[in-house]
Amino acid sequence: MARMLSREITFLGRQLEDPQILGDYYQHRAVLTKVFNLSSQSEDLTDLLPSMVKLTAHPDLCVKKACGEILAQHSSKNSEMVLLAINTLVQDCADGNPMVRGLALKTLSSLQQDSVIEHLEPAVKAGLLDKSAYVRRAAVLACIKLHQLSASAVQDGGFVHTLYDMIRDSDPIVVVNCICALDEILMDEGGVVINQKITHYILSKLQMFPTWMQIKILEILKKYKPESEDELFDMMNVMDFCLEHNSPTVMVVCLQLFLHFLEDMPHLQSEVFKRACSSIVGHLGSGNTELMYTLVELVSAAPDSVHHFCDSFQSFFCRNKEPVYLKTAKIRLLPQLVTEDNGHAIMDELALYCVDASSDVSLEAMLALGRILHTKNVFSQDCQTKFISLVQSSTPHVFSNSVKVLQDLDIKDKSFWESLILNICQHSHLISSDASKAALLFLVGEHGKNLSEAVLLLRDHVENFDEIKDRDVKIELLSATVKMFLNHPAECQSFLGQLFERATIDKDREVQYRAVFLYQMLKTSITTAKSVLFSP
């Protein structure tokens, strides 16, 4: 295989120098295409470098570009060939055609060898002063390559000062290239420094820049701190059109910039969200999951501004094909959008997510219902009804998640807990995770004192104590059993003693300490034990 490849490369080299093929435009292009195919497969084309060097003087721009790319990729393998190519490239840098000059400068800066520096430096200086915008663009980017080869050459050669002056260039691409180049060259010093004059100049040209340049300019402007509120508001007025830009990326970056500027003025951040509300809602239906996630996180990070989106709450509902990370981000936001008018619609939607096939989505939806229950008293009864239906589910992850969430709910209604604990005891076999088992035992100990089913559940767990591996489950079992004993001593006395015997010799020290503490407390005073364990 290697021998066949070597023969093919040798044959291609002969074809590239064949006068008959050189004279045929289409045959020559076909040979170069084969060379590019080999290059894309990371094959060693060092043997073709002499041919590539000769072809750098070819009058066809496409041939020049192709040869330049091959030379750049393999220049490190043959420094002598690079020296031969440099002479042709330096001559091309002074060619009358600006396309040839710009292409030669790009190729020359791509030859990452120290021997290039002495030739590249004067070529870049000339390129920065060139009349053609295309050549100036290439020269600015070549400054980055020169800095990678020799940082001292850029500093001592005055390139940084020249690039700062060129920010006022008439060509917008040159302006952005200068800013990007300075940001890269001065990275160790914190990047490009944006002063008031530079800021106002690039803002005056902002609408002239293509979309990708506007994004870069808006990101760079985060480095600038306005000197007064009047200046800040003038800048925001200039950039205001970006909040309704066709490009969602421009809109998002502009919104982030405004929030950065108004970091110390949260009341004005709310006005920015109000201004951008229609654009955000529109882009939430774009189908771009990364964009939608970014927008949802932006809105979530500004709780004082969420109320602007309450009327558009349906835009934050999940779709079936959306990834889990986006669904959970939307669900976390929904409780903040609840009002008296849309509360029932949002809770009905969350109830659907609670039985989602994804356990993460299901858990997040239940947590959202819990937050609504705590913050919106008018919907507390509706939330309680939905939790009662969830603990009746036969789906293991739905039941387990509901038990974990119920553990943290502060509900005073005793009738709610009695009916709930009865269902929990009946479906306890569905629980498999240790966290859910610990939550179940907590709920039984806290609210199941009047249920005989709770006593039977605790007895079963005590009998299987040696099979329990998780520390939290053992500790919750101890607490729940002691609480049940204080309410039903006759039914619990036998297996409580059995539990203490096993727990006091457990391998886990914390389990031992908890068992000894509870035992000593019961032994000292039942009244004290009740006041400690049943304190509100």
PDB file of C-alpha atoms in Angstrom, residues 157-367:
ATOM      1  CA  GLY A 157       8.558  46.905  14.550  1.00  0.00           C
ATOM      2  CA  GLY A 158       5.784  49.239  15.709  1.00  0.00           C
ATOM      3  CA  PHE A 159       3.030  46.993  14.393  1.00  0.00           C
ATOM      4  CA  VAL A 160       0.834  47.460  17.478  1.00  0.00           C
ATOM      5  CA  HIS A 161       0.800  51.249  17.038  1.00  0.00           C
ATOM      6  CA  THR A 162       0.059  50.868  13.325  1.00  0.00           C
ATOM      7  CA  LEU A 163      -2.842  48.499  13.994  1.00  0.00           C
ATOM      8  CA  TYR A 164      -4.365  50.942  16.485  1.00  0.00           C
ATOM      9  CA  ASP A 165      -4.135  53.692  13.841  1.00  0.00           C
ATOM     10  CA  MET A 166      -5.754  51.411  11.255  1.00  0.00           C
ATOM     11  CA  ILE A 167      -8.878  50.945  13.382  1.00  0.00           C
ATOM     12  CA  ARG A 168     -10.042  54.142  11.633  1.00  0.00           C
ATOM     13  CA  ASP A 169      -9.573  52.495   8.217  1.00  0.00           C
ATOM     14  CA  SER A 170     -12.283  53.094   5.617  1.00  0.00           C
ATOM     15  CA  ASP A 171     -12.795  49.351   5.049  1.00  0.00           C
ATOM     16  CA  PRO A 172     -14.961  47.744   7.778  1.00  0.00           C
ATOM     17  CA  ILE A 173     -13.301  44.328   7.466  1.00  0.00           C
ATOM     18  CA  VAL A 174      -9.897  45.917   8.022  1.00  0.00           C
ATOM     19  CA  VAL A 175     -11.278  47.610  11.142  1.00  0.00           C
ATOM     20  CA  VAL A 176     -12.550  44.358  12.651  1.00  0.00           C
ATOM     21  CA  ASN A 177      -9.394  42.486  11.619  1.00  0.00           C
ATOM     22  CA  CYS A 178      -7.306  45.117  13.419  1.00  0.00           C
ATOM     23  CA  ILE A 179      -9.344  44.752  16.603  1.00  0.00           C
ATOM     24  CA  CYS A 180      -9.116  40.943  16.468  1.00  0.00           C
ATOM     25  CA  ALA A 181      -5.384  41.063  15.743  1.00  0.00           C
ATOM     26  CA  LEU A 182      -4.695  43.456  18.620  1.00  0.00           C
ATOM     27  CA  ASP A 183      -6.792  41.345  20.969  1.00  0.00           C
ATOM     28  CA  GLU A 184      -4.688  38.306  20.043  1.00  0.00           C
ATOM     29  CA  ILE A 185      -1.291  40.035  20.069  1.00  0.00           C
ATOM     30  CA  LEU A 186      -1.936  41.787  23.401  1.00  0.00           C
ATOM     31  CA  MET A 187      -3.586  38.786  25.059  1.00  0.00           C
ATOM     32  CA  ASP A 188      -0.998  38.652  27.859  1.00  0.00           C
ATOM     33  CA  GLU A 189      -1.737  42.315  28.635  1.00  0.00           C
ATOM     34  CA  GLY A 190      -5.509  41.854  28.758  1.00  0.00           C
ATOM     35  CA  GLY A 191      -6.228  42.237  25.051  1.00  0.00           C
ATOM     36  CA  VAL A 192      -7.007  45.296  22.959  1.00  0.00           C
ATOM     37  CA  VAL A 193      -7.645  48.553  24.850  1.00  0.00           C
ATOM     38  CA  ILE A 194     -10.808  50.352  23.737  1.00  0.00           C
ATOM     39  CA  ASN A 195     -10.902  54.073  24.517  1.00  0.00           C
ATOM     40  CA  GLN A 196     -13.673  56.602  23.967  1.00  0.00           C
ATOM     41  CA  LYS A 197     -12.574  57.688  20.487  1.00  0.00           C
ATOM     42  CA  ILE A 198     -12.299  54.114  19.219  1.00  0.00           C
ATOM     43  CA  THR A 199     -15.646  53.209  20.748  1.00  0.00           C
ATOM     44  CA  HIS A 200     -17.528  56.108  19.205  1.00  0.00           C
ATOM     45  CA  TYR A 201     -15.887  55.534  15.823  1.00  0.00           C
ATOM     46  CA  ILE A 202     -16.776  51.854  15.555  1.00  0.00           C
ATOM     47  CA  LEU A 203     -20.289  52.565  16.843  1.00  0.00           C
ATOM     48  CA  SER A 204     -20.761  55.144  14.089  1.00  0.00           C
ATOM     49  CA  LYS A 205     -19.875  52.430  11.544  1.00  0.00           C
ATOM     50  CA  LEU A 206     -21.715  49.590  13.295  1.00  0.00           C
ATOM     51  CA  GLN A 207     -24.572  49.276  10.808  1.00  0.00           C
ATOM     52  CA  MET A 208     -22.072  49.084   7.932  1.00  0.00           C
ATOM     53  CA  PHE A 209     -20.427  45.949   9.314  1.00  0.00           C
ATOM     54  CA  PRO A 210     -21.569  42.484   8.197  1.00  0.00           C
ATOM     55  CA  THR A 211     -23.334  40.355  10.822  1.00  0.00           C
ATOM     56  CA  TRP A 212     -20.316  38.397  12.064  1.00  0.00           C
ATOM     57  CA  MET A 213     -18.382  41.643  12.490  1.00  0.00           C
ATOM     58  CA  GLN A 214     -21.183  43.241  14.481  1.00  0.00           C
ATOM     59  CA  ILE A 215     -21.027  40.262  16.849  1.00  0.00           C
ATOM     60  CA  LYS A 216     -17.269  40.721  17.339  1.00  0.00           C
ATOM     61  CA  ILE A 217     -17.609  44.485  17.849  1.00  0.00           C
ATOM     62  CA  LEU A 218     -20.351  44.044  20.457  1.00  0.00           C
ATOM     63  CA  GLU A 219     -18.231  41.495  22.327  1.00  0.00           C
ATOM     64  CA  ILE A 220     -15.182  43.785  22.301  1.00  0.00           C
ATOM     65  CA  LEU A 221     -17.244  46.727  23.597  1.00  0.00           C
ATOM     66  CA  LYS A 222     -17.598  44.918  26.936  1.00  0.00           C
ATOM     67  CA  LYS A 223     -14.031  46.066  27.586  1.00  0.00           C
ATOM     68  CA  TYR A 224     -15.116  49.718  27.550  1.00  0.00           C
ATOM     69  CA  LYS A 225     -16.638  51.498  30.529  1.00  0.00           C
ATOM     70  CA  PRO A 226     -18.675  54.629  29.674  1.00  0.00           C
ATOM     71  CA  GLU A 227     -17.546  57.740  31.526  1.00  0.00           C
ATOM     72  CA  SER A 228     -21.077  58.969  32.269  1.00  0.00           C
ATOM     73  CA  GLU A 229     -24.699  57.897  32.132  1.00  0.00           C
ATOM     74  CA  ASP A 230     -25.328  60.250  29.224  1.00  0.00           C
ATOM     75  CA  GLU A 231     -22.567  58.570  27.226  1.00  0.00           C
ATOM     76  CA  LEU A 232     -23.929  55.147  28.147  1.00  0.00           C
ATOM     77  CA  PHE A 233     -27.435  56.022  26.985  1.00  0.00           C
ATOM     78  CA  ASP A 234     -26.103  57.529  23.755  1.00  0.00           C
ATOM     79  CA  MET A 235     -24.192  54.306  23.059  1.00  0.00           C
ATOM     80  CA  MET A 236     -27.242  52.175  23.801  1.00  0.00           C
ATOM     81  CA  ASN A 237     -29.366  54.309  21.477  1.00  0.00           C
ATOM     82  CA  VAL A 238     -26.890  53.650  18.662  1.00  0.00           C
ATOM     83  CA  MET A 239     -26.922  49.892  19.323  1.00  0.00           C
ATOM     84  CA  ASP A 240     -30.671  49.699  19.927  1.00  0.00           C
ATOM     85  CA  PHE A 241     -31.374  48.321  16.446  1.00  0.00           C
ATOM     86  CA  CYS A 242     -29.393  45.191  17.367  1.00  0.00           C
ATOM     87  CA  LEU A 243     -32.098  44.150  19.857  1.00  0.00           C
ATOM     88  CA  GLU A 244     -34.418  43.556  16.890  1.00  0.00           C
ATOM     89  CA  HIS A 245     -31.760  42.264  14.514  1.00  0.00           C
ATOM     90  CA  ASN A 246     -32.574  39.462  12.078  1.00  0.00           C
ATOM     91  CA  SER A 247     -29.595  37.541  13.412  1.00  0.00           C
ATOM     92  CA  PRO A 248     -30.418  35.958  16.792  1.00  0.00           C
ATOM     93  CA  THR A 249     -26.715  35.929  17.696  1.00  0.00           C
ATOM     94  CA  VAL A 250     -26.445  39.700  17.252  1.00  0.00           C
ATOM     95  CA  MET A 251     -29.572  40.153  19.358  1.00  0.00           C
ATOM     96  CA  VAL A 252     -28.276  37.903  22.152  1.00  0.00           C
ATOM     97  CA  VAL A 253     -24.799  39.471  22.233  1.00  0.00           C
ATOM     98  CA  CYS A 254     -26.324  42.969  22.252  1.00  0.00           C
ATOM     99  CA  LEU A 255     -28.667  42.001  25.090  1.00  0.00           C
ATOM    100  CA  GLN A 256     -25.729  40.619  27.088  1.00  0.00           C
ATOM    101  CA  LEU A 257     -23.783  43.832  26.432  1.00  0.00           C
ATOM    102  CA  PHE A 258     -26.662  46.008  27.645  1.00  0.00           C
ATOM    103  CA  LEU A 259     -27.049  43.910  30.786  1.00  0.00           C
ATOM    104  CA  HIS A 260     -23.290  44.230  31.366  1.00  0.00           C
ATOM    105  CA  PHE A 261     -23.442  48.028  31.054  1.00  0.00           C
ATOM    106  CA  LEU A 262     -26.488  48.201  33.357  1.00  0.00           C
ATOM    107  CA  GLU A 263     -25.116  45.819  35.980  1.00  0.00           C
ATOM    108  CA  ASP A 264     -25.465  48.497  38.681  1.00  0.00           C
ATOM    109  CA  MET A 265     -28.883  49.642  37.441  1.00  0.00           C
ATOM    110  CA  PRO A 266     -31.238  46.638  37.704  1.00  0.00           C
ATOM    111  CA  HIS A 267     -34.329  48.807  37.155  1.00  0.00           C
ATOM    112  CA  LEU A 268     -33.038  49.670  33.690  1.00  0.00           C
ATOM    113  CA  GLN A 269     -32.207  46.034  32.953  1.00  0.00           C
ATOM    114  CA  SER A 270     -35.930  45.379  33.190  1.00  0.00           C
ATOM    115  CA  GLU A 271     -36.543  48.033  30.515  1.00  0.00           C
ATOM    116  CA  VAL A 272     -33.992  46.350  28.245  1.00  0.00           C
ATOM    117  CA  PHE A 273     -35.842  43.040  28.554  1.00  0.00           C
ATOM    118  CA  LYS A 274     -39.108  44.841  27.838  1.00  0.00           C
ATOM    119  CA  ARG A 275     -37.550  46.255  24.673  1.00  0.00           C
ATOM    120  CA  ALA A 276     -36.197  42.866  23.581  1.00  0.00           C
ATOM    121  CA  CYS A 277     -39.231  40.827  24.685  1.00  0.00           C
ATOM    122  CA  SER A 278     -40.794  40.417  21.239  1.00  0.00           C
ATOM    123  CA  SER A 279     -37.463  39.365  19.676  1.00  0.00           C
ATOM    124  CA  ILE A 280     -36.767  36.830  22.423  1.00  0.00           C
ATOM    125  CA  VAL A 281     -40.227  35.301  22.149  1.00  0.00           C
ATOM    126  CA  GLY A 282     -39.898  35.163  18.365  1.00  0.00           C
ATOM    127  CA  HIS A 283     -36.563  33.351  18.494  1.00  0.00           C
ATOM    128  CA  LEU A 284     -37.880  30.845  21.051  1.00  0.00           C
ATOM    129  CA  GLY A 285     -39.814  29.298  18.186  1.00  0.00           C
ATOM    130  CA  SER A 286     -36.800  29.113  15.879  1.00  0.00           C
ATOM    131  CA  GLY A 287     -36.072  25.443  16.554  1.00  0.00           C
ATOM    132  CA  ASN A 288     -32.413  26.222  17.335  1.00  0.00           C
ATOM    133  CA  THR A 289     -31.975  24.444  20.686  1.00  0.00           C
ATOM    134  CA  GLU A 290     -28.694  26.152  21.649  1.00  0.00           C
ATOM    135  CA  LEU A 291     -30.166  29.577  20.937  1.00  0.00           C
ATOM    136  CA  MET A 292     -33.353  28.806  22.861  1.00  0.00           C
ATOM    137  CA  TYR A 293     -31.358  27.553  25.838  1.00  0.00           C
ATOM    138  CA  THR A 294     -29.259  30.732  25.851  1.00  0.00           C
ATOM    139  CA  LEU A 295     -32.376  32.904  25.770  1.00  0.00           C
ATOM    140  CA  VAL A 296     -34.100  30.960  28.544  1.00  0.00           C
ATOM    141  CA  GLU A 297     -31.003  31.219  30.737  1.00  0.00           C
ATOM    142  CA  LEU A 298     -30.769  34.962  30.058  1.00  0.00           C
ATOM    143  CA  VAL A 299     -34.369  35.477  31.141  1.00  0.00           C
ATOM    144  CA  SER A 300     -33.936  33.208  34.187  1.00  0.00           C
ATOM    145  CA  ALA A 301     -30.883  35.193  35.310  1.00  0.00           C
ATOM    146  CA  ALA A 302     -32.990  38.364  35.585  1.00  0.00           C
ATOM    147  CA  PRO A 303     -35.855  37.539  37.998  1.00  0.00           C
ATOM    148  CA  ASP A 304     -36.905  41.202  38.205  1.00  0.00           C
ATOM    149  CA  SER A 305     -37.588  41.218  34.461  1.00  0.00           C
ATOM    150  CA  VAL A 306     -39.418  37.911  34.072  1.00  0.00           C
ATOM    151  CA  HIS A 307     -42.832  39.561  34.399  1.00  0.00           C
ATOM    152  CA  HIS A 308     -42.469  40.973  30.886  1.00  0.00           C
ATOM    153  CA  PHE A 309     -42.846  37.412  29.556  1.00  0.00           C
ATOM    154  CA  CYS A 310     -45.925  36.357  31.545  1.00  0.00           C
ATOM    155  CA  ASP A 311     -48.260  37.024  28.630  1.00  0.00           C
ATOM    156  CA  SER A 312     -46.056  34.853  26.389  1.00  0.00           C
ATOM    157  CA  PHE A 313     -45.822  31.962  28.856  1.00  0.00           C
ATOM    158  CA  GLN A 314     -46.749  29.393  26.211  1.00  0.00           C
ATOM    159  CA  SER A 315     -43.533  30.177  24.325  1.00  0.00           C
ATOM    160  CA  PHE A 316     -41.668  28.577  27.233  1.00  0.00           C
ATOM    161  CA  PHE A 317     -43.583  25.286  27.047  1.00  0.00           C
ATOM    162  CA  CYS A 318     -41.538  22.224  26.088  1.00  0.00           C
ATOM    163  CA  ARG A 319     -41.725  20.383  22.797  1.00  0.00           C
ATOM    164  CA  ASN A 320     -41.387  16.617  22.495  1.00  0.00           C
ATOM    165  CA  LYS A 321     -38.195  16.611  20.435  1.00  0.00           C
ATOM    166  CA  GLU A 322     -36.311  19.138  22.559  1.00  0.00           C
ATOM    167  CA  PRO A 323     -33.250  17.875  24.486  1.00  0.00           C
ATOM    168  CA  VAL A 324     -33.482  17.325  28.231  1.00  0.00           C
ATOM    169  CA  TYR A 325     -31.206  20.273  29.129  1.00  0.00           C
ATOM    170  CA  LEU A 326     -33.513  22.692  27.299  1.00  0.00           C
ATOM    171  CA  LYS A 327     -36.667  21.195  28.797  1.00  0.00           C
ATOM    172  CA  THR A 328     -35.329  21.445  32.343  1.00  0.00           C
ATOM    173  CA  ALA A 329     -34.228  25.064  31.776  1.00  0.00           C
ATOM    174  CA  LYS A 330     -37.711  25.998  30.559  1.00  0.00           C
ATOM    175  CA  ILE A 331     -39.400  24.166  33.435  1.00  0.00           C
ATOM    176  CA  ARG A 332     -37.235  25.976  36.008  1.00  0.00           C
ATOM    177  CA  LEU A 333     -38.440  29.278  34.561  1.00  0.00           C
ATOM    178  CA  LEU A 334     -42.175  28.505  34.373  1.00  0.00           C
ATOM    179  CA  PRO A 335     -42.969  29.062  38.108  1.00  0.00           C
ATOM    180  CA  GLN A 336     -41.707  32.648  37.748  1.00  0.00           C
ATOM    181  CA  LEU A 337     -44.229  33.260  34.954  1.00  0.00           C
ATOM    182  CA  VAL A 338     -47.260  32.209  37.021  1.00  0.00           C
ATOM    183  CA  THR A 339     -50.028  34.771  37.451  1.00  0.00           C
ATOM    184  CA  GLU A 340     -53.651  34.417  38.529  1.00  0.00           C
ATOM    185  CA  ASP A 341     -54.663  34.348  34.872  1.00  0.00           C
ATOM    186  CA  ASN A 342     -52.239  31.714  33.581  1.00  0.00           C
ATOM    187  CA  GLY A 343     -51.498  29.705  36.738  1.00  0.00           C
ATOM    188  CA  HIS A 344     -53.862  26.795  36.031  1.00  0.00           C
ATOM    189  CA  ALA A 345     -52.624  26.475  32.433  1.00  0.00           C
ATOM    190  CA  ILE A 346     -48.975  26.362  33.560  1.00  0.00           C
ATOM    191  CA  MET A 347     -49.690  23.811  36.302  1.00  0.00           C
ATOM    192  CA  ASP A 348     -51.606  21.568  33.887  1.00  0.00           C
ATOM    193  CA  GLU A 349     -48.596  21.715  31.549  1.00  0.00           C
ATOM    194  CA  LEU A 350     -46.206  20.914  34.397  1.00  0.00           C
ATOM    195  CA  ALA A 351     -48.389  17.960  35.384  1.00  0.00           C
ATOM    196  CA  LEU A 352     -47.768  16.515  31.914  1.00  0.00           C
ATOM    197  CA  TYR A 353     -44.017  16.946  32.303  1.00  0.00           C
ATOM    198  CA  CYS A 354     -44.170  15.171  35.683  1.00  0.00           C
ATOM    199  CA  VAL A 355     -44.914  11.885  33.928  1.00  0.00           C
ATOM    200  CA  ASP A 356     -42.298  12.440  31.198  1.00  0.00           C
ATOM    201  CA  ALA A 357     -40.194   9.458  30.167  1.00  0.00           C
ATOM    202  CA  SER A 358     -37.073  11.326  31.300  1.00  0.00           C
ATOM    203  CA  SER A 359     -36.533  11.132  35.043  1.00  0.00           C
ATOM    204  CA  ASP A 360     -34.690  14.484  35.032  1.00  0.00           C
ATOM    205  CA  VAL A 361     -37.570  16.267  33.314  1.00  0.00           C
ATOM    206  CA  SER A 362     -40.069  14.594  35.643  1.00  0.00           C
ATOM    207  CA  LEU A 363     -38.154  15.641  38.767  1.00  0.00           C
ATOM    208  CA  GLU A 364     -37.704  19.236  37.558  1.00  0.00           C
ATOM    209  CA  ALA A 365     -41.430  19.530  36.817  1.00  0.00           C
ATOM    210  CA  MET A 366     -42.343  18.324  40.299  1.00  0.00           C
ATOM    211  CA  LEU A 367     -39.884  20.767  41.863  1.00  0.00           C
TER     212      LEU A 367
END
